[in-house]
Short mmCIF file of C-alpha atoms and ligand atoms in Angstrom, two decimals:
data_model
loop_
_atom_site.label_atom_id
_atom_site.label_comp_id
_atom_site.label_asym_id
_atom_site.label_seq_id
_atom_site.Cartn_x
_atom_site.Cartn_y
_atom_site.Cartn_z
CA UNK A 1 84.45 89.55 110.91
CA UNK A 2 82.97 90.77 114.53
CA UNK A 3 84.68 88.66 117.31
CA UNK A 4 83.29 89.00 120.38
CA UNK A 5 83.41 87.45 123.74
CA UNK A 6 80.92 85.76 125.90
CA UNK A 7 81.86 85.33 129.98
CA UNK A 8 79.46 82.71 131.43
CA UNK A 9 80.41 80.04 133.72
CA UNK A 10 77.27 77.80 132.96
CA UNK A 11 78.28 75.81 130.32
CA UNK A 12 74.45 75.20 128.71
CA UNK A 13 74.08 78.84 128.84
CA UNK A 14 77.61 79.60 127.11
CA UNK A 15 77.01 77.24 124.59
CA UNK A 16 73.69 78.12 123.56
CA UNK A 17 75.01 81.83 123.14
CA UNK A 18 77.78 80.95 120.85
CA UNK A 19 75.73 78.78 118.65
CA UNK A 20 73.53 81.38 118.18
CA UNK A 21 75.74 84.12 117.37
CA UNK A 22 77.93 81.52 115.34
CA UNK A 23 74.97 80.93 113.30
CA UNK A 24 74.77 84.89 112.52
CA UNK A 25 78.19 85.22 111.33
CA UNK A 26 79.96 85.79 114.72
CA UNK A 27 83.35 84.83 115.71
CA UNK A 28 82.85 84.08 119.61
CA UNK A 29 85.17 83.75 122.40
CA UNK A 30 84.09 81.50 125.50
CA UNK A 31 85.55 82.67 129.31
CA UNK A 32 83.79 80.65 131.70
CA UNK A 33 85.21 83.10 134.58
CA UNK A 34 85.46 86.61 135.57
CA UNK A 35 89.30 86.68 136.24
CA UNK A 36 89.91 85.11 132.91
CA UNK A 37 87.08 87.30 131.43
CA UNK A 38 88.56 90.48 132.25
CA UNK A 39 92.02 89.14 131.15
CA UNK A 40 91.00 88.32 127.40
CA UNK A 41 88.63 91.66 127.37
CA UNK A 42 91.50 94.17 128.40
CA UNK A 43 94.17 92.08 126.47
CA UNK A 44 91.89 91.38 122.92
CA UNK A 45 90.22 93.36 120.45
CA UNK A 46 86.52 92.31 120.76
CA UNK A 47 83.43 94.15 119.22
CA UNK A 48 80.96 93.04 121.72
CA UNK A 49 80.91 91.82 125.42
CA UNK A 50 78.74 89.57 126.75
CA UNK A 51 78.72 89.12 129.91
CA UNK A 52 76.91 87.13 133.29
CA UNK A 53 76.50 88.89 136.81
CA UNK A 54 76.98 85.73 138.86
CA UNK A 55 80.67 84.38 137.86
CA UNK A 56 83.20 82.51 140.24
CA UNK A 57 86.10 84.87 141.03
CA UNK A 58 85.47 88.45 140.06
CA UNK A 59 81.55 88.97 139.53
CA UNK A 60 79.88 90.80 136.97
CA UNK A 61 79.61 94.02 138.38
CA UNK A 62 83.00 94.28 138.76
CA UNK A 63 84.08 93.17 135.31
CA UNK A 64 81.86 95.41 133.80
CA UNK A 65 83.31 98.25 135.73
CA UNK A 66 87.38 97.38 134.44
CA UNK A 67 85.94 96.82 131.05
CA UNK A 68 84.37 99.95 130.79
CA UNK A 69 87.20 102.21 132.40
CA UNK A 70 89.17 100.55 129.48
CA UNK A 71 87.28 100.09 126.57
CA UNK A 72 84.48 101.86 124.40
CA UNK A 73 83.23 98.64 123.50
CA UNK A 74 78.89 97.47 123.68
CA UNK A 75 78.59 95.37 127.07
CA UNK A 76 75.54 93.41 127.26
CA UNK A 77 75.04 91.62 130.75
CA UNK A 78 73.18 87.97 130.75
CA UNK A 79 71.65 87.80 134.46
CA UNK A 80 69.09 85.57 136.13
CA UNK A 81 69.06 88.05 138.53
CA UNK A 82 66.07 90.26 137.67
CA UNK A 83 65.52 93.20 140.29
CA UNK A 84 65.49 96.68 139.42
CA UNK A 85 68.74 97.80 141.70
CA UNK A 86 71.21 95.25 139.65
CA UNK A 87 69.53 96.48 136.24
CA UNK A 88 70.51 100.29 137.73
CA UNK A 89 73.55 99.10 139.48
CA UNK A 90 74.60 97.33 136.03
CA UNK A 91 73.65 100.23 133.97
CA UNK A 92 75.87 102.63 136.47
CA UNK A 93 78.68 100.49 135.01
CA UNK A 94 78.83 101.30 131.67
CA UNK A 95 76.50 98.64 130.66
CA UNK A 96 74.44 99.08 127.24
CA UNK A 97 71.82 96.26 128.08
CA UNK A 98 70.46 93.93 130.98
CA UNK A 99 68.88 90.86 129.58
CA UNK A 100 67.09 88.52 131.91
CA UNK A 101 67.63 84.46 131.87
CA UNK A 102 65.52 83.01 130.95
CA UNK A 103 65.88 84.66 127.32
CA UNK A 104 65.73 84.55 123.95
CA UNK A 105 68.83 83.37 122.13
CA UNK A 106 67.51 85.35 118.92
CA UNK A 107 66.15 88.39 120.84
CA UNK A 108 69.93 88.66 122.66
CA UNK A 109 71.95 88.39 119.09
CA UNK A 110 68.74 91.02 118.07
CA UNK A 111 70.42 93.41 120.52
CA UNK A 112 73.60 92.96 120.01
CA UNK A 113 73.24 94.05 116.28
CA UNK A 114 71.71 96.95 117.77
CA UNK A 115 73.99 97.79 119.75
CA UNK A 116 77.19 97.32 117.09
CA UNK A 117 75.03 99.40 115.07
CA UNK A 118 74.51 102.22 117.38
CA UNK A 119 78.39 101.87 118.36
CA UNK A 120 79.37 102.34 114.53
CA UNK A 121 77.48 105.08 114.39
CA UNK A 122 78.45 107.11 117.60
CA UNK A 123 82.66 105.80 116.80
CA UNK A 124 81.70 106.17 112.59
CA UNK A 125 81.71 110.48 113.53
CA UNK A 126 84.97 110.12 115.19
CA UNK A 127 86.88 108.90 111.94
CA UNK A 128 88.18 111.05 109.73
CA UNK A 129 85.42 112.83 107.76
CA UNK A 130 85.80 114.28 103.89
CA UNK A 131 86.98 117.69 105.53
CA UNK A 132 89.86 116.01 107.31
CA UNK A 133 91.40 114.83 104.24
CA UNK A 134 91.19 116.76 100.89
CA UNK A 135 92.30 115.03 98.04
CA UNK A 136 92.45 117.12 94.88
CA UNK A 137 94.08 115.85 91.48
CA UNK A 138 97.14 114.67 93.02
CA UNK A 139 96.97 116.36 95.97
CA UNK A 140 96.01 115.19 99.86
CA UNK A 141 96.12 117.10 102.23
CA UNK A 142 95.25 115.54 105.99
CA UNK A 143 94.26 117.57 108.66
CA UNK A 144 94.71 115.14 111.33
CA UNK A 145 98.29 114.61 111.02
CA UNK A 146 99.09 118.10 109.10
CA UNK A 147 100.43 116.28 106.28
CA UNK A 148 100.27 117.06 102.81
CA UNK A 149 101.28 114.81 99.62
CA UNK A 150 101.83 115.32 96.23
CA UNK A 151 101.84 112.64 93.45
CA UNK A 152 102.17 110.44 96.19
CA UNK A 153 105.65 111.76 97.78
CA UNK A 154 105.13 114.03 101.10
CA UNK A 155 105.83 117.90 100.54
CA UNK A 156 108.22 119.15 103.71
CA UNK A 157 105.32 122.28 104.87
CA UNK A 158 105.20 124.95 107.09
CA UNK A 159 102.76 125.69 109.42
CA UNK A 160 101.74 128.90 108.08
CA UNK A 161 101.72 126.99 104.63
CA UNK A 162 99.66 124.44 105.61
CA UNK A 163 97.18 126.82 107.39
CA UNK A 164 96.69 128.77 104.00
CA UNK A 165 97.15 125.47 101.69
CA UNK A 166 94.24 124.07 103.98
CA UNK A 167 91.91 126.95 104.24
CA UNK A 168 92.13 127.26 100.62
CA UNK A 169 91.32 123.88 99.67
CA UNK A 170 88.42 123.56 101.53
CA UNK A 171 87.03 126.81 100.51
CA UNK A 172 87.68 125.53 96.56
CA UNK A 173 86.72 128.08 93.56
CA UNK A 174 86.56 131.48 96.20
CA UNK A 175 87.92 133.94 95.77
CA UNK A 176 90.20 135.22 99.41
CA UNK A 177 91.75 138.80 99.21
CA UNK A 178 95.40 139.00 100.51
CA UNK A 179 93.75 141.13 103.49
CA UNK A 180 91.58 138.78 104.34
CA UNK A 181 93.84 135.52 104.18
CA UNK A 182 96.61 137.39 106.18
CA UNK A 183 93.26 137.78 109.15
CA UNK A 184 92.53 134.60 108.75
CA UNK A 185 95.87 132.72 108.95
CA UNK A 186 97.95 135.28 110.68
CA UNK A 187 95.48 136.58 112.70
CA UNK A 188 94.62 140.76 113.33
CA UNK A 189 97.41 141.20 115.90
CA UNK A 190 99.67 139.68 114.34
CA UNK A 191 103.46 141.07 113.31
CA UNK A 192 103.50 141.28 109.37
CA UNK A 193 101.76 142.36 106.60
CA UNK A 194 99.94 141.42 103.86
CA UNK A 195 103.09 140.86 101.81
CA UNK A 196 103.60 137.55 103.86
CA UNK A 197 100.61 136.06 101.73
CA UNK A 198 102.24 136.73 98.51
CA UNK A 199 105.71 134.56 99.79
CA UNK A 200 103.59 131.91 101.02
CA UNK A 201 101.52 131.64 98.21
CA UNK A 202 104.87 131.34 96.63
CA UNK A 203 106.68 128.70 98.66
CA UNK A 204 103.41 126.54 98.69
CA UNK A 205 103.73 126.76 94.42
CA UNK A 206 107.21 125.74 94.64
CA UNK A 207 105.94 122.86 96.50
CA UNK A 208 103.11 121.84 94.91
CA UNK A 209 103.29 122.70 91.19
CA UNK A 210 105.07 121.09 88.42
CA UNK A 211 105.72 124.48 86.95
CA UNK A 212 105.05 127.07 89.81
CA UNK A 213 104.65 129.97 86.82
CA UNK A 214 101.36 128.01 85.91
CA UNK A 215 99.59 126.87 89.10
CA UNK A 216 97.52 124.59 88.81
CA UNK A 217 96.24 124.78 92.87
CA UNK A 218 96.54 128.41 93.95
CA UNK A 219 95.98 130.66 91.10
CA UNK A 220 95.76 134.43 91.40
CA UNK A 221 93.46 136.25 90.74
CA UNK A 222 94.22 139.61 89.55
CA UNK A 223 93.27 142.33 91.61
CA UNK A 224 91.25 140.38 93.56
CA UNK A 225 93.61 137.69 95.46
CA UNK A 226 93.80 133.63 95.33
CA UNK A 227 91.38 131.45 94.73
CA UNK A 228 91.98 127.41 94.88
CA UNK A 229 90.76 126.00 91.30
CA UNK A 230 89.05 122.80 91.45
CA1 CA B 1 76.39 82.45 136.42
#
């Protein structure tokens, strides 16, 4: 369901719009001014704004200005006003499109598809991606929140443990020397030695595994170092 909200204090106008985005499967609010505009925009979860330049109260401009500074949301402004310096000065704003009245009731919900579109996409990379959560026979690991799970219940982790767990698992079936591990998780200058790997190898299989003498995550390789089986 997209719900989104149309400010435009001629009625005609307002109802023409919602009919026509009604008829393409959107939920549409109607704010017929800009004071009650901004209100329901700040306030309500909307996928699209719609909004006219001229409004009583607080004027198009404006609301496009508070709307932006709040939301990440499309704005698409409505305007019989059609000179180049309120296209620029709307644009300024933080709007995504400046339609001219008279217009096209099918060419406006045409651009407001492209516009969700285009917003999905651009907000779609900000959500977690397939390397910020590994899930592995049993196993999730998030990155975001530095959690990790097994068979559903959460594992209480170390940082250090969930640096290695996580560099592991997204390096699956190589191969890491102790050396190298301890440079990558512990860093060169770091206090320690490579003997640290080995106990946090350890504590991670007491975590993880059913039966830590048979790891079925981390297994070692011999002579050669750890290497997370998929
Ligand atoms: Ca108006």
């Amino acid at each position: 369901m997209t719900r989104i909200l149309i400010i435009e204090d001629e009625t005609t106008i307002a109802q023409l719009e919602r009919d026509y985005f009604e008829l393409n499967g959107f939920v549409v609010d109607l704010c017929h001014t800009g004071n009650e505009g901004v209100q329901r925009a700040l306030q309500e979860d909307y996928s699209l704004i719609i909004i006219d330049l001229q409004l009583p109260g607080m004027d198009g401009f404006e609301l496009c200005r508070r709307i932006r500074e709040a939301k990440e949301v499309p704005i698409l402004i409505v305007s019989a006003k059609k000179e180049e310096i309120d296209k620029i000065r709307a644009f300024n704003l933080g709007a995504d499109d400046y339609v001219t009245k008279p217009f096209s009731p099918s060419e406006l919900v045409a651009r407001a598809k492209a516009h969700l579109t285009r917003y999905e996409r651009l907000l779609g990379k900000q959500k977690p991606s397939a390397q910020d959560e590994i899930h592995i026979r049993g196993l999730f690991i998030d990155r975001a929140s530095r959690r990790v799970f097994v068979r559903n219940k959460e594992v209480a982790i170390t940082n250090r443990e969930f640096d290695l767990l996580a560099f592991l698992a997204s390096n699956p079936n190589r191969v890491f020397g102790k050396e190298d591990l301890f440079e990558r998780i512990w860093g060169l200058d770091s206090s320690g030695d490579i003997a640290t790997v080995t106990v946090h190898v350890r504590k991670l299989r007491e975590k993880l595994e059913v039966d830590p003498s048979n790891p079925q995550y981390i297994e070692t390789v011999w002579g050669a170092g750890y290497r997370f089986t998929v």
